[in-house]
Coordinates of C-alpha atoms in Angstrom, one line a residue:
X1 CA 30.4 -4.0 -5.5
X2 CA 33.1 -3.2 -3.3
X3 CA 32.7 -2.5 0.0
X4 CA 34.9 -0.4 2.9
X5 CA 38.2 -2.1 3.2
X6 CA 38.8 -3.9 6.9
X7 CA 42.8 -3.3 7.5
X8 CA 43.0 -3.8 4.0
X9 CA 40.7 -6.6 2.8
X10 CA 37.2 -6.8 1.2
X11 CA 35.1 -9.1 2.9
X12 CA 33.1 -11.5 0.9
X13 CA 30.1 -12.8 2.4
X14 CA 27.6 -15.4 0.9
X15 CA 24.0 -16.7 2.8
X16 CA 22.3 -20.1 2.7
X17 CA 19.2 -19.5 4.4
X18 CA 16.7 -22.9 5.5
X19 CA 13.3 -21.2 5.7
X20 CA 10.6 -23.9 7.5
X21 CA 7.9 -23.9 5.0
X22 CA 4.1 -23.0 6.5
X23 CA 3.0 -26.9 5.8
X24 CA 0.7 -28.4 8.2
X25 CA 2.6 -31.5 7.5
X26 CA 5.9 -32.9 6.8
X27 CA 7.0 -32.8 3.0
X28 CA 6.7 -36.6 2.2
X29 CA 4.5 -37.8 5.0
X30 CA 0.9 -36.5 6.8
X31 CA 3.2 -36.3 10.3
X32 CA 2.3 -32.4 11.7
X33 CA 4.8 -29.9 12.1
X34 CA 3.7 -27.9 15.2
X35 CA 6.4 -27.0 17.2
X36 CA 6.9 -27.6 20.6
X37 CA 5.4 -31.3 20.8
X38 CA 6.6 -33.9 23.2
X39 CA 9.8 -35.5 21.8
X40 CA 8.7 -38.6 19.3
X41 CA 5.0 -37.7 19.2
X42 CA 5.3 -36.5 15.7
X43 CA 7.4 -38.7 13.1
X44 CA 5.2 -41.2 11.6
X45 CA 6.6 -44.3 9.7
X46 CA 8.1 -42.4 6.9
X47 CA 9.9 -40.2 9.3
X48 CA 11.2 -43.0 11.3
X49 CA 12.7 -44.5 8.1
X50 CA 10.7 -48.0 8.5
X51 CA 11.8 -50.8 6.4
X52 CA 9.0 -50.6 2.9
X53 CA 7.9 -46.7 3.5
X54 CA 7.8 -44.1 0.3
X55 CA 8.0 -40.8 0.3
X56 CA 5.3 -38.5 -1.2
X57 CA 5.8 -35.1 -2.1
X58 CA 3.4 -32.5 0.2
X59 CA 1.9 -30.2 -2.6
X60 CA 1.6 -26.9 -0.5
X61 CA 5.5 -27.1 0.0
X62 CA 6.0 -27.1 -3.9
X63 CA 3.2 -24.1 -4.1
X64 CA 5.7 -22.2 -1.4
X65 CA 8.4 -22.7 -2.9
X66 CA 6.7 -21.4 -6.3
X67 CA 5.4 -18.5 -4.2
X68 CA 9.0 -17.9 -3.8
X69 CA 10.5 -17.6 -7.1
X70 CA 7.5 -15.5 -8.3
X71 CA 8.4 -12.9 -5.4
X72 CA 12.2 -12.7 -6.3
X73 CA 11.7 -12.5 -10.1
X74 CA 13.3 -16.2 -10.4
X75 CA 12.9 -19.2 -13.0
X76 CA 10.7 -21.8 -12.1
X77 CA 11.6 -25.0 -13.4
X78 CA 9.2 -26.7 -15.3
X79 CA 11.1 -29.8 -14.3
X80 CA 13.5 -30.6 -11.4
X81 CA 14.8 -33.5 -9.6
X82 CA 14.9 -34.3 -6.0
X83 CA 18.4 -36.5 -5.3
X84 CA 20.0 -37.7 -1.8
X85 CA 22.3 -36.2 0.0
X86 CA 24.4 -39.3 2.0
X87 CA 25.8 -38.4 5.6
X88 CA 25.8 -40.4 8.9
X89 CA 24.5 -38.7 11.9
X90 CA 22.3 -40.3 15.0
X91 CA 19.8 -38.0 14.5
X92 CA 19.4 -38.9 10.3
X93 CA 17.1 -42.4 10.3
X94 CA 17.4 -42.4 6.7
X95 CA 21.2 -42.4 6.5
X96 CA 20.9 -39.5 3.6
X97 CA 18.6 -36.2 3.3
X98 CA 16.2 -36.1 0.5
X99 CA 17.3 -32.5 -1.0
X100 CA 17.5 -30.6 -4.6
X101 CA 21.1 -31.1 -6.6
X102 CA 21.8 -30.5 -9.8
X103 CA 18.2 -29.4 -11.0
X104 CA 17.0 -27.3 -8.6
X105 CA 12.7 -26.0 -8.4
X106 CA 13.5 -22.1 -8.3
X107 CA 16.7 -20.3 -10.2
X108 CA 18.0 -17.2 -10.0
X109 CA 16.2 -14.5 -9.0
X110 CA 17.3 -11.2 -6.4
X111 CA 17.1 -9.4 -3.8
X112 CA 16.9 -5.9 -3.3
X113 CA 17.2 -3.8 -0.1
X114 CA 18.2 -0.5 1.4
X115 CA 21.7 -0.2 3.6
X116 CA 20.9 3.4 5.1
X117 CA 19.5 5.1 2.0
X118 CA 21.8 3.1 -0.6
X119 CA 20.2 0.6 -2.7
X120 CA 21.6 -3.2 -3.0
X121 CA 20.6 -5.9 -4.9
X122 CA 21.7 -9.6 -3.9
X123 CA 21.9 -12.4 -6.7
X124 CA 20.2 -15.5 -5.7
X125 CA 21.6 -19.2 -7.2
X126 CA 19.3 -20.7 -6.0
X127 CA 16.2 -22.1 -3.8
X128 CA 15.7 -26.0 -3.4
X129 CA 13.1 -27.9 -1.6
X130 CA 14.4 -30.3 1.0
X131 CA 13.8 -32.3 4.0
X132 CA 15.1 -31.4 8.3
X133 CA 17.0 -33.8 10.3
X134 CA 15.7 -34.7 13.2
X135 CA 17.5 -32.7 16.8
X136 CA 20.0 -34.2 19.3
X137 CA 19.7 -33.4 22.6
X138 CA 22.6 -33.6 24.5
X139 CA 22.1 -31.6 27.5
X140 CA 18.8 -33.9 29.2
X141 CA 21.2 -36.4 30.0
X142 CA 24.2 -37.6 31.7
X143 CA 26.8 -39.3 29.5
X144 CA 24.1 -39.9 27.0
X145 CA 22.1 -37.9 23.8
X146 CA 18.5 -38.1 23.2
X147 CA 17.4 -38.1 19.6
X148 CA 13.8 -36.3 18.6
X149 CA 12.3 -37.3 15.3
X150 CA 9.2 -34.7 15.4
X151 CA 11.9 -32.2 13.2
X152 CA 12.4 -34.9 10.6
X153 CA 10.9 -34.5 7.7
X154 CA 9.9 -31.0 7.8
X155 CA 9.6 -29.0 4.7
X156 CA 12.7 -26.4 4.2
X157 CA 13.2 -24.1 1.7
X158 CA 17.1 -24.0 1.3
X159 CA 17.4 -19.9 -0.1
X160 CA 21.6 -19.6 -1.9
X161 CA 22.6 -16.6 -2.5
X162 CA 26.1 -15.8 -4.6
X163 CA 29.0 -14.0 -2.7
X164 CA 27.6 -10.6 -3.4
X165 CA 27.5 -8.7 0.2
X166 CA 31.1 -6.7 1.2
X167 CA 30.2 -6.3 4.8
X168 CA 28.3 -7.5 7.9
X169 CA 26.0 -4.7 7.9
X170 CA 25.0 -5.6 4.4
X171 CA 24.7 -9.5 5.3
X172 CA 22.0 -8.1 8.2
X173 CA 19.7 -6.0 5.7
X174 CA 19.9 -8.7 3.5
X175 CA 18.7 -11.2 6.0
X176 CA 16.4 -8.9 7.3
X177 CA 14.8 -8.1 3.6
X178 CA 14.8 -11.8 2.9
X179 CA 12.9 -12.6 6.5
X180 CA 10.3 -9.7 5.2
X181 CA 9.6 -11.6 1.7
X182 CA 8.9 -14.9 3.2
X183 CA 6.6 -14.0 6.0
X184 CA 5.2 -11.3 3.8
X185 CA 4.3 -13.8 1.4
X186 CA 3.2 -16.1 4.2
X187 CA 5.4 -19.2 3.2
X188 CA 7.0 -19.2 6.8
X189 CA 6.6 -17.9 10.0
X190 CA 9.8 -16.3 10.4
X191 CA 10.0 -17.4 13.2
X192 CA 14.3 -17.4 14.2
X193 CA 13.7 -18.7 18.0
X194 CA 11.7 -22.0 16.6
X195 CA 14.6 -22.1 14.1
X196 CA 11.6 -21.6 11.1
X197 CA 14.6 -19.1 9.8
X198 CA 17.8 -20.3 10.4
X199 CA 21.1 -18.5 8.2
X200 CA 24.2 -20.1 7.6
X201 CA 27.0 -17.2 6.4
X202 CA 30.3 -18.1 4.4
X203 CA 32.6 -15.8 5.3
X204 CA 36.0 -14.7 3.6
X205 CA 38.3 -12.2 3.1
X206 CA 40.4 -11.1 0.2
X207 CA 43.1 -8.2 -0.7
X208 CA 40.9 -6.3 -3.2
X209 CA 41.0 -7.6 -7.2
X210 CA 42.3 -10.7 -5.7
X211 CA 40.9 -14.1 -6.0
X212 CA 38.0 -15.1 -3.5
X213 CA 39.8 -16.1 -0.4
X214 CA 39.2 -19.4 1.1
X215 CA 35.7 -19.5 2.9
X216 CA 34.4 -20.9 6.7
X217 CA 30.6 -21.5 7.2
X218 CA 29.0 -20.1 10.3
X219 CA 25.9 -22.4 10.6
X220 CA 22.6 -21.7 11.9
X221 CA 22.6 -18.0 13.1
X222 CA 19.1 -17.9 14.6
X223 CA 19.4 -13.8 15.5
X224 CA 20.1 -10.3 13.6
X225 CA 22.3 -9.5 16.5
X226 CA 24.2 -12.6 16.4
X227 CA 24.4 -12.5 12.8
X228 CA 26.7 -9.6 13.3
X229 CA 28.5 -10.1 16.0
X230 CA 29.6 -13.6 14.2
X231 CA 30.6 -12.2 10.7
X232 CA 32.6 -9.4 12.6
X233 CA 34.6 -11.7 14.5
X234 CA 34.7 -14.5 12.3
X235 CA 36.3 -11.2 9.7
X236 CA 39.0 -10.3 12.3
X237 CA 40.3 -13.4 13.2
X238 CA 40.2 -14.7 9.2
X239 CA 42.7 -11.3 8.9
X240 CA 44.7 -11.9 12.0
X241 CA 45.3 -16.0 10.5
X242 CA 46.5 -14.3 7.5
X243 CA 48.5 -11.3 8.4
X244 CA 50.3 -14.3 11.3
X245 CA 51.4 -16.5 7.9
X246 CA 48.7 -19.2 8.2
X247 CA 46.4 -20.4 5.3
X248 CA 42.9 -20.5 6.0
X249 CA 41.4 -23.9 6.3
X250 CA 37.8 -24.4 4.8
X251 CA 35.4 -25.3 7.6
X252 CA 32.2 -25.1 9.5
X253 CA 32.2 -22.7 12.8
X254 CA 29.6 -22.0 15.3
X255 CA 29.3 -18.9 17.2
X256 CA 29.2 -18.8 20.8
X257 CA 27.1 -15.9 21.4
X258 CA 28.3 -15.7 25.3
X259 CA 31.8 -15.7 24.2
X260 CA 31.6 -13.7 21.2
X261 CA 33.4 -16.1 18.7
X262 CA 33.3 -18.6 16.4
X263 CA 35.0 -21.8 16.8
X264 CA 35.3 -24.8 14.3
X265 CA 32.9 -28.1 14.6
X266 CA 34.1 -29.9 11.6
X267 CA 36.2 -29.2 8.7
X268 CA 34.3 -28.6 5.5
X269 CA 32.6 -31.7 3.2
X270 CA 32.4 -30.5 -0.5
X271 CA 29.4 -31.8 -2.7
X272 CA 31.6 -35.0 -3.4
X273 CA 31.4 -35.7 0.0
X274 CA 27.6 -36.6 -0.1
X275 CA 27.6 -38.6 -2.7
X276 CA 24.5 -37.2 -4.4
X277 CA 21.9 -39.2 -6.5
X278 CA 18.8 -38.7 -7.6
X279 CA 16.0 -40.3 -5.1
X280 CA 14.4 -43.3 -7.1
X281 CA 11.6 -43.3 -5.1
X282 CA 10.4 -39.8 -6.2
X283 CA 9.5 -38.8 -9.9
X284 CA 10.9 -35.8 -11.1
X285 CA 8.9 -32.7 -10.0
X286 CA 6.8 -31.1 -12.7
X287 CA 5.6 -27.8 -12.1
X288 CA 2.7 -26.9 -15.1
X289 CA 3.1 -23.3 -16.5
X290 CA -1.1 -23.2 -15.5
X291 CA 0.5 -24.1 -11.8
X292 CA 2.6 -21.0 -11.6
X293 CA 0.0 -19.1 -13.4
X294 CA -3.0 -19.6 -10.9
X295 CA -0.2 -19.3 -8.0
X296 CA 1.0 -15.6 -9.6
X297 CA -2.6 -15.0 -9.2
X298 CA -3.2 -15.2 -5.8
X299 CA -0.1 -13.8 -5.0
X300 CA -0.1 -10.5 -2.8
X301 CA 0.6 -7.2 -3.5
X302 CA 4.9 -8.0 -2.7
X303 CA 6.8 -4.9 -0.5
X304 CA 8.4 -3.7 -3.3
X305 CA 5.5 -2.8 -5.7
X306 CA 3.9 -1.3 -2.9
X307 CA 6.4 0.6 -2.2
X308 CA 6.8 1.5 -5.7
X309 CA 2.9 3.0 -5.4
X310 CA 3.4 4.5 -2.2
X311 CA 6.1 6.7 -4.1
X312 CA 3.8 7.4 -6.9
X313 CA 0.4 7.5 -5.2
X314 CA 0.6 9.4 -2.0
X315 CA 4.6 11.3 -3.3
X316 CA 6.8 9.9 -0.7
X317 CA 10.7 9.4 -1.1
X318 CA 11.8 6.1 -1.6
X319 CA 13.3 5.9 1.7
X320 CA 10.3 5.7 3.6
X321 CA 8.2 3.9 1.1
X322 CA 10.7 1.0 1.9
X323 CA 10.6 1.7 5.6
X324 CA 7.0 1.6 5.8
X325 CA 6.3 -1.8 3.9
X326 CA 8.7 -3.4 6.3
X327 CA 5.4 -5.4 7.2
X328 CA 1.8 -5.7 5.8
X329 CA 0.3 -4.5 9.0
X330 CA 2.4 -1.1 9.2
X331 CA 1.7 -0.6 5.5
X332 CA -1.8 -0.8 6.2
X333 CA -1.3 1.5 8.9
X334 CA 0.0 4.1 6.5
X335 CA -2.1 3.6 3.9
X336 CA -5.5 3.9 6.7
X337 CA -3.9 7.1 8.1
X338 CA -2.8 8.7 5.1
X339 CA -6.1 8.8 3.1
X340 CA -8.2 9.7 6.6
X341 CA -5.7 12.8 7.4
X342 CA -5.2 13.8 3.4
X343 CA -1.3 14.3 4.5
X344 CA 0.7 11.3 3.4
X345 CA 4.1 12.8 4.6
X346 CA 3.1 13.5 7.9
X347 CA 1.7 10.4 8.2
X348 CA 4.7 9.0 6.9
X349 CA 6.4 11.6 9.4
X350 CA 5.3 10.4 12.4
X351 CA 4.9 6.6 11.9
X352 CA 8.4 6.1 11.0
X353 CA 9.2 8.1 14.2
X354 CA 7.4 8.9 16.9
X355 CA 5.2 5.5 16.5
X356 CA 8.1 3.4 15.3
X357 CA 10.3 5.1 18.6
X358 CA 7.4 3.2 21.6
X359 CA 6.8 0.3 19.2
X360 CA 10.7 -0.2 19.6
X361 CA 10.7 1.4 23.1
X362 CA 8.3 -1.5 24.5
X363 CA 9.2 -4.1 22.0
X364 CA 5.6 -4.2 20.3
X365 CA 4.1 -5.3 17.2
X366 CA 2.3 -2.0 15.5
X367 CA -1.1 -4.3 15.8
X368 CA -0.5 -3.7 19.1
X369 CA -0.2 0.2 19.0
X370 CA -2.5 2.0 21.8
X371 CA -3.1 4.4 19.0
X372 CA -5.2 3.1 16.1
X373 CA -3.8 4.6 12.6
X374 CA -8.0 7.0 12.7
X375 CA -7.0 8.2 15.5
X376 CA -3.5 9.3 14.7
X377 CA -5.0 10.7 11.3
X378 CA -7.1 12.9 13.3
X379 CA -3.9 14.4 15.5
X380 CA -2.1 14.8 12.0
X381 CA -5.3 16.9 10.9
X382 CA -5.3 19.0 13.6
X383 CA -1.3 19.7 13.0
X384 CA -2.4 20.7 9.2
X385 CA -5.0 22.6 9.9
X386 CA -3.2 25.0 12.4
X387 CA -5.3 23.7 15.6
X388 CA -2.5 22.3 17.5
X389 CA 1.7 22.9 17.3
X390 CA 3.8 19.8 16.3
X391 CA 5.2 20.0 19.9
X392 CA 1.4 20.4 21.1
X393 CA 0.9 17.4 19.5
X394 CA 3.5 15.2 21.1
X395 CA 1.7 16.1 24.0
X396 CA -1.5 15.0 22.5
X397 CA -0.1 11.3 21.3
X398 CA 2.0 10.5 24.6
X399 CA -1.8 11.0 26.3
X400 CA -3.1 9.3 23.8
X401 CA -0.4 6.4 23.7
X402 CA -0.9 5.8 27.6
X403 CA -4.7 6.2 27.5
X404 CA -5.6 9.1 29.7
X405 CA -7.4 9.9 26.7
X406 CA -8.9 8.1 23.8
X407 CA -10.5 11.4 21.3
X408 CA -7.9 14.0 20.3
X409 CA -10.2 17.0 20.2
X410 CA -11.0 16.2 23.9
X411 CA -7.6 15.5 24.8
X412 CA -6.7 19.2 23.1
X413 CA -9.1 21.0 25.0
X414 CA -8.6 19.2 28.5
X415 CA -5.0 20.1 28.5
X416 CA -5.3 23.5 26.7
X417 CA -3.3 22.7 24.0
X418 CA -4.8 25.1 21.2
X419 CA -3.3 26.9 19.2
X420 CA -4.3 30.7 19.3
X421 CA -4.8 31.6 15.9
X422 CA -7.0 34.8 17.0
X423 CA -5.0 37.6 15.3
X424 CA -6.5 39.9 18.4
X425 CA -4.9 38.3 20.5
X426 CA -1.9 37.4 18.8
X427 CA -1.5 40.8 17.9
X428 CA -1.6 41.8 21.4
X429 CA 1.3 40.1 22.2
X430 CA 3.7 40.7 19.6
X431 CA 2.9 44.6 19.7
X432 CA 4.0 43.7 24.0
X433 CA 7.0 41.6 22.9
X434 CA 8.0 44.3 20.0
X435 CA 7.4 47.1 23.0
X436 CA 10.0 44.9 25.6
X437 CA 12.7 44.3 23.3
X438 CA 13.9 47.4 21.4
X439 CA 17.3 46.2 21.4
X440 CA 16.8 43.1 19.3
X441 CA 14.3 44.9 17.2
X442 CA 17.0 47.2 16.2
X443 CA 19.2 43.8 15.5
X444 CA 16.2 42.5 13.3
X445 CA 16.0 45.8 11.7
X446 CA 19.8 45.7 10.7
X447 CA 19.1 42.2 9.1
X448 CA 20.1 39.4 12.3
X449 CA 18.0 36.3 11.6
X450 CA 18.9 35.2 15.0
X451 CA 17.5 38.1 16.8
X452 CA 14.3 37.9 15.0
X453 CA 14.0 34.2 16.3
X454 CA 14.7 35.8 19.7
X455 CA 11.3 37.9 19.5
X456 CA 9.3 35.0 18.0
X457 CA 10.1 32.9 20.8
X458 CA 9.5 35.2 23.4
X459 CA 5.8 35.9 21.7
X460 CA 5.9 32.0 22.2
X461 CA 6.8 31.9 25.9
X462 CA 4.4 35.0 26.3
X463 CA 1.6 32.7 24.7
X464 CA 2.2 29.6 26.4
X465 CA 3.6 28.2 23.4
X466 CA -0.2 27.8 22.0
X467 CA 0.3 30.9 19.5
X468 CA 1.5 29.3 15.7
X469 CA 5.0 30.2 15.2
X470 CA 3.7 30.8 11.2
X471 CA 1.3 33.3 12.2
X472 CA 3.8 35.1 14.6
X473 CA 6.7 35.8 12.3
X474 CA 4.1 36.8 9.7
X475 CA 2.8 39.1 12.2
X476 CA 6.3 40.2 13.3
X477 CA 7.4 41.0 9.7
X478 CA 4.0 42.6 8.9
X479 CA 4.9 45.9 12.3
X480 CA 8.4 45.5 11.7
X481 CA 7.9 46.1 7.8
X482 CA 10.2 42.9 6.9

C-alpha cells in the first residue's frame, strides 16, 4: 500500500467523516432539522437538556445508517449500544454527547475508488450513530458568544476509516467516493457548505517500514480543495518538525484556508478522556435480520454494480463506467443516450468530455445541461452514420448548447455542415488535388505516410472540410493503387 515517498517519508492518512443523516427530525426528539432557521427556534426540550426529558431513538436514522453498511459490504450489528461521551463545552446542554463506543451499528466494510485509472480500496472500522452539538457564534458579538441549539441533536453518521491512504490525492478520491455513496443512496445531502459532510483527517508521517508516526487531526474540512491544501501542508511541516529534532505532539489543528495552514486548537483527548458509558436511558439498539432484509430491498441499484453492467452491457472500460456513475443523473444520461444512438462509446466519448468540459466550464449540474441526453444521441447518430465529421459536430453541439438551435438535422443543414459522401463529387476533387500535387504523390508513391496525409487534407480544405476523411483516403489509395 505504499505510496510516493515525500523527502523520504510515507504519509499515512486516516478519515472520520460526520455525515448529517436525511432525518426530518432530530435523532431522539421530533425538533426539525432544516437548516438555516433562526437561532433557538428548533431545539425542543430534549435538545435543551431540560431537567426529566428522555431520549428516543428516530427510526429513519437507524434505517440510514443500515442503508449504509449494506452499500459498503459491512456487518450490521444485530445488537449495539449507544454510550456517552463526557466533555464540557457552552454549546453541549447535556454536559456529554450521546454516541456509539464499544459496540458500534455498522462494522467493517470498504471503499473502493479510482486514483487516475488505479484502483484503491479503503478499510472502514467503522460507522456509529450519534448526536451534533449545538454551534457557537463568536463573531455576532462584542466580547461575548452566542450559543444556537437548532444543531443539537441532529442525527450524524460518524464514517472511520483505518489508516489506509499514502497521500493527499488519495485522501480526496476517497472523500469524493464516500460523498458519492451517501447522496447516491440518499442518506445525506452532501451538502459540505451546511456542514451535512464535514471530514476530519489524521495525518502522519513515517520513514517507510517504520512504526506509524504520531498523528494530528485536522477537524472539519468542509471542501475538496481544502482538503488538500490542509493534508499537504499539515505533511510538510510534520517533516520539517522532524527533520528540526522535535517530536511530534498529538493534537487537533484547524486549517486556515486564507493562510494556507494548519494551526493547533487543543492538544489531543484519547477515549479515556470522555469517560464513556453506556446511556441508561436508551435500550440497546436491535436491528432484526427482517429489518436489514426489507431495507436491502429497497435499496438502489449502488455505483458500483452499475458500473460493473455498464462494462458488461453496453462494453465500456472500466474507467469510464466509474466516471460516468459519478451521479444517478449522469448515469441516466448515459444509459438514455446510449440505447437512443446504438453507440455506447461515443456516448460515453462525448459525455465524459465535451459535456463534462461546459458542465465544469459554467459550474452546472448535468440536469441542467442545454442539451437533453435525445438530442445528443441524435448528433452521435449522425457522426456514425457518416452524415456529419466529428469536428462538424462540435460545431453542431456548441449551437446546440447555446440554443441557436434546438433539432440537429436543422442545425446541420442551416450551417452546411454535411458531409459529402457523393463519390462524384468526391472523386472530382481528389482526381484535382492528385492533378496539383505531383510532388507529394511521388512521396506517397515511395511509401511517406506524412505526404499522403498532405493530399488528404488538401481534398479536405478543397471540400470545405464536409468530404469524410474515410471515404477520401479510400478514394486516394483506390487512383494511387495503395
Amino acid at each position: 500500500m505504499a505510496g510516493k515517498l515525500i523527502q523520504g517519508y510515507e504519509v499515512v492518512i486516516g478519515f472520520e467523516t460526520h455525515a448529517q443523516l436525511s432525518t426530518e427530525s432530530k435523532i431522539f426528539s421530533r425538533a426539525p432539522t432544516q437548516f438555516g432557521a433562526e437561532p433557538n427556534t428548533q431545539a425542543s426540550p430534549v435538545d435543551l437538556a431540560l431537567p426529566g426529558t428522555l431520549p428516543v431513538m428516530n427510526r429513519g436514522a437507524v434505517e440510514r445508517a443500515i442503508r449504509f453498511g449494506l452499500a459498503i459490504g459491512a456487518h450490521v450489528a444485530p445488537r449495539s449500544i449507544f454510550a456517552r461521551k463526557n466533555y464540557f463545552y457552552p454549546d453541549l446542554p447535556k454536559g456529554y454527547q450521546i454516541s456509539q463506543y464499544e459496540i458500534p451499528v455498522v462494522q467493517g466494510g470498504s471503499v473502493e475508488f479510482f486514483l487516475g485509472e488505479e484502483k484503491k480500496s479503503v478499510r472502514l472500522v467503522r460507522a456509529h450513530l450519534e448526536e451534533d452539538a449545538g454551534k457557537s457564534l463568536h463573531e455576532d458579538f462584542v466580547g461575548l458568544s452566542g450559543i444556537d441549539l437548532n444543531r443539537a441533536g441532529t442525527p450524524l453518521l460518524e464514517i472511520v476509516t483505518e489508516p489506509d491512504m499514502r497521500s493527499s490525492d488519495e485522501a480526496v478520491a476517497y472523500a469524493r467516493e464516500l460523498h458519492k455513496i451517501v447522496t447516491w443512496i440518499g442518506i445525506c445531502d452532501g451538502n459540505m457548505q451546511e456542514g451535512s459532510f464535514r471530514c476530519d483527517a489524521n495525518v502522519s508521517v513515517r520513514k517507510p517500514g517504520g512504526p506509524l508516526g504520531t498523528r494530528r487531526e485536522i477537524k472539519n474540512l468542509n471542501s475538496f480543495k481544502f482538503m488538500k491544501e490542509a493534508i499537504d501542508f499539515e505533511v510538510r511541516w510534520q517533516i520539517e518538525q522532524i527533520e528540526d529534532g522535535h517530536a511530534i505532539e498529538q493534537a487537533t489543528v484547524l486549517f486556515d484556508p486564507d493562510t494556507g495552514e494548519t494551526r493547533a486548537m487543543r492538544t489531543k483527548e484519547d477515549a479515556a478522556d470522555y469517560r464513556y458509558f453506556p446511556d441508561p436511558d436508551l435500550p440497546p439498539l436491535v436491528v432484526a435480520p427482517e429489518w436489514v432484509e426489507r431495507v436491502r430491498g429497497e435499496m438502489p441499484e449502488l455505483p458500483r454494480v452499475m458500473a460493473a453492467r455498464f462494462v458488461s452491457d453496453y462494453g465500456l472500460p472500466e474507467y469510464d463506467a466509474t466516471t460516468l456513475t459519478q451521479s444517478k443523473a449522469m448515469a441516466a444520461y448515459f444509459e438514455t443516450a446510449a440505447k437512443a444512438s446504438g453507440q455506447a462509446k461515443l456516448a460515453s466519448n462525448w459525455i465524459m468530455g465535451e459535456v463534462s468540459r461546459r458542465l465544469n466550464a459554467q459550474e452546472i449540474a448535468i440536469e441542467q445541461a442545454p442539451v437533453s441526453a435525445a438530442t445528443l444521441a441524435k448528433l452521435i447518430q449522425r457522426i456514425a452514420d457518416g452524415t456529419v465529421s466529428n469536428n462538424a459536430a462540435r460545431q453542431v453541439f456548441d449551437a446546440l448548447w447555446t440554443a441557436q438551435g434546438s433539432d440537429v438535422d436543422a442545425v446541420i443543414d442551416a450551417k452546411g455542415l454535411k458531409q459529402v459522401n457523393d463519390s462524384g463529387a468526391l472523386e472530382q476533387i481528389v482526381d484535382d488535388v492528385i492533378a496539383a500535387n505531383p510532388a507529394n504523390v511521388e512521396q506517397v508513391r515511395a511509401g511517406k505516410d506524412k505526404a499522403f496525409n498532405a493530399l488528404v487534407g488538401q481534398a479536405m480544405k478543397a471540400s470545405k472540410g464536409k468530404a469524410n476523411p474515410q471515404q477520401v483516403g479510400d478514394l486516394l489509395r483506390k487512383k494511387l493503387g495503395l
